[in-house]
Amino acid sequence: MKMLVNRIEHTNIQGVSKAGKPYHIDNTMVAVSVPFDNAEGFGVKEMVYPFGDSSNFQTLKHLRGSLPVECDIQLGAELNSYGNVDTAIISIKPTSPVKAL
């Protein structure tokens, strides 16, 4: 489905919590504009979807300087770190050529 991509961020950090437990956060997050219209309101909402680990950020670097940009985005389901099902991005492709910086 076509969505307007507004923001792309990645995180790849590790450390030890105050409780002494090691952690590792490794993800890429993509923020998109989604139109909505219902009894409670209307307009555009921003939704943020995971797109795998931080290595996926590298595959989107060519979009730097071009945002917001319309993309064909395929959504699917994945398990988050707590074992719950989340909606996630499977693939992203710009709908038109993107200028390179």
Short mmCIF file of C-alpha atoms in Angstrom, two decimals:
data_model
loop_
_atom_site.label_atom_id
_atom_site.label_comp_id
_atom_site.label_asym_id
_atom_site.label_seq_id
_atom_site.Cartn_x
_atom_site.Cartn_y
_atom_site.Cartn_z
CA MET A 1 0.00 0.00 0.00
CA LYS A 2 1.14 3.56 -0.65
CA MET A 3 2.22 5.55 2.41
CA LEU A 4 4.06 8.82 2.95
CA VAL A 5 7.33 8.15 4.81
CA ASN A 6 8.19 11.05 7.15
CA ARG A 7 11.02 9.76 9.31
CA ILE A 8 13.51 6.88 9.49
CA GLU A 9 15.51 6.13 12.65
CA HIS A 10 17.70 3.32 13.89
CA THR A 11 19.06 2.25 17.25
CA ASN A 12 21.89 -0.15 18.00
CA ILE A 13 22.94 0.10 21.63
CA GLN A 14 23.85 -2.31 24.36
CA GLY A 15 24.65 -2.01 28.00
CA VAL A 16 23.72 -3.12 31.46
CA SER A 17 20.49 -2.01 33.20
CA LYS A 18 20.38 -0.59 36.71
CA ALA A 19 19.23 -4.05 37.81
CA GLY A 20 22.45 -5.52 36.38
CA LYS A 21 20.87 -7.24 33.38
CA PRO A 22 22.53 -6.89 29.98
CA TYR A 23 20.43 -5.50 27.13
CA HIS A 24 20.77 -4.97 23.38
CA ILE A 25 18.40 -2.73 21.39
CA ASP A 26 18.81 -3.09 17.63
CA ASN A 27 16.05 -1.79 15.36
CA THR A 28 15.01 0.45 12.50
CA MET A 29 11.77 2.41 12.87
CA VAL A 30 9.86 4.08 10.03
CA ALA A 31 7.24 6.80 10.65
CA VAL A 32 4.50 7.18 8.04
CA SER A 33 1.46 9.42 7.59
CA VAL A 34 -1.84 7.54 7.53
CA PRO A 35 -5.11 9.31 6.69
CA PHE A 36 -8.05 8.61 8.99
CA ASP A 37 -11.69 9.62 9.08
CA ASN A 38 -14.13 8.31 11.66
CA ALA A 39 -16.67 9.52 14.23
CA GLU A 40 -13.91 10.51 16.68
CA GLY A 41 -11.84 12.59 14.25
CA PHE A 42 -10.29 13.03 10.83
CA GLY A 43 -7.05 14.08 9.23
CA VAL A 44 -3.64 12.40 9.25
CA LYS A 45 -2.01 10.33 11.98
CA GLU A 46 1.61 9.36 12.25
CA MET A 47 2.20 5.63 12.71
CA VAL A 48 5.61 4.18 13.54
CA TYR A 49 6.41 0.67 12.35
CA PRO A 50 9.47 -1.51 13.01
CA PHE A 51 11.54 -2.49 9.96
CA GLY A 52 13.91 -5.13 11.28
CA ASP A 53 17.28 -4.43 12.84
CA SER A 54 19.60 -1.45 12.35
CA SER A 55 21.14 -2.98 9.22
CA ASN A 56 17.90 -2.11 7.39
CA PHE A 57 18.66 1.56 8.02
CA GLN A 58 21.57 1.20 5.57
CA THR A 59 19.16 0.03 2.85
CA LEU A 60 17.13 3.25 3.28
CA LYS A 61 20.01 5.75 3.41
CA HIS A 62 19.38 6.70 -0.23
CA LEU A 63 16.16 8.41 0.97
CA ARG A 64 18.13 10.94 3.08
CA GLY A 65 17.21 14.46 1.99
CA SER A 66 14.13 13.23 0.10
CA LEU A 67 11.64 12.85 2.96
CA PRO A 68 8.74 12.98 3.02
CA VAL A 69 8.47 10.54 0.11
CA GLU A 70 5.65 8.28 -1.05
CA CYS A 71 6.55 4.59 -0.91
CA ASP A 72 4.94 1.25 -1.57
CA ILE A 73 5.07 -0.46 1.82
CA GLN A 74 4.29 -4.08 2.51
CA LEU A 75 3.16 -4.74 6.08
CA GLY A 76 3.27 -8.07 7.87
CA ALA A 77 3.38 -9.51 11.36
CA GLU A 78 6.36 -10.25 13.59
CA LEU A 79 6.94 -11.18 17.21
CA ASN A 80 8.36 -8.40 19.36
CA SER A 81 10.88 -8.96 22.17
CA TYR A 82 8.02 -9.76 24.57
CA GLY A 83 6.58 -12.47 22.30
CA ASN A 84 3.59 -10.36 21.20
CA VAL A 85 2.54 -9.99 17.57
CA ASP A 86 3.26 -6.54 16.09
CA THR A 87 2.60 -5.05 12.67
CA ALA A 88 5.95 -4.55 10.93
CA ILE A 89 7.26 -3.38 7.59
CA ILE A 90 8.39 -6.19 5.29
CA SER A 91 9.51 -4.04 2.35
CA ILE A 92 9.73 -0.39 1.29
CA LYS A 93 10.07 0.90 -2.27
CA PRO A 94 9.74 4.55 -3.33
CA THR A 95 6.94 5.02 -5.88
CA SER A 96 9.12 7.36 -7.97
CA PRO A 97 12.87 7.91 -8.42
CA VAL A 98 14.58 9.60 -5.48
CA LYS A 99 17.29 12.23 -5.89
CA ALA A 100 20.66 11.26 -4.44
CA LEU A 101 22.56 13.60 -2.13
#
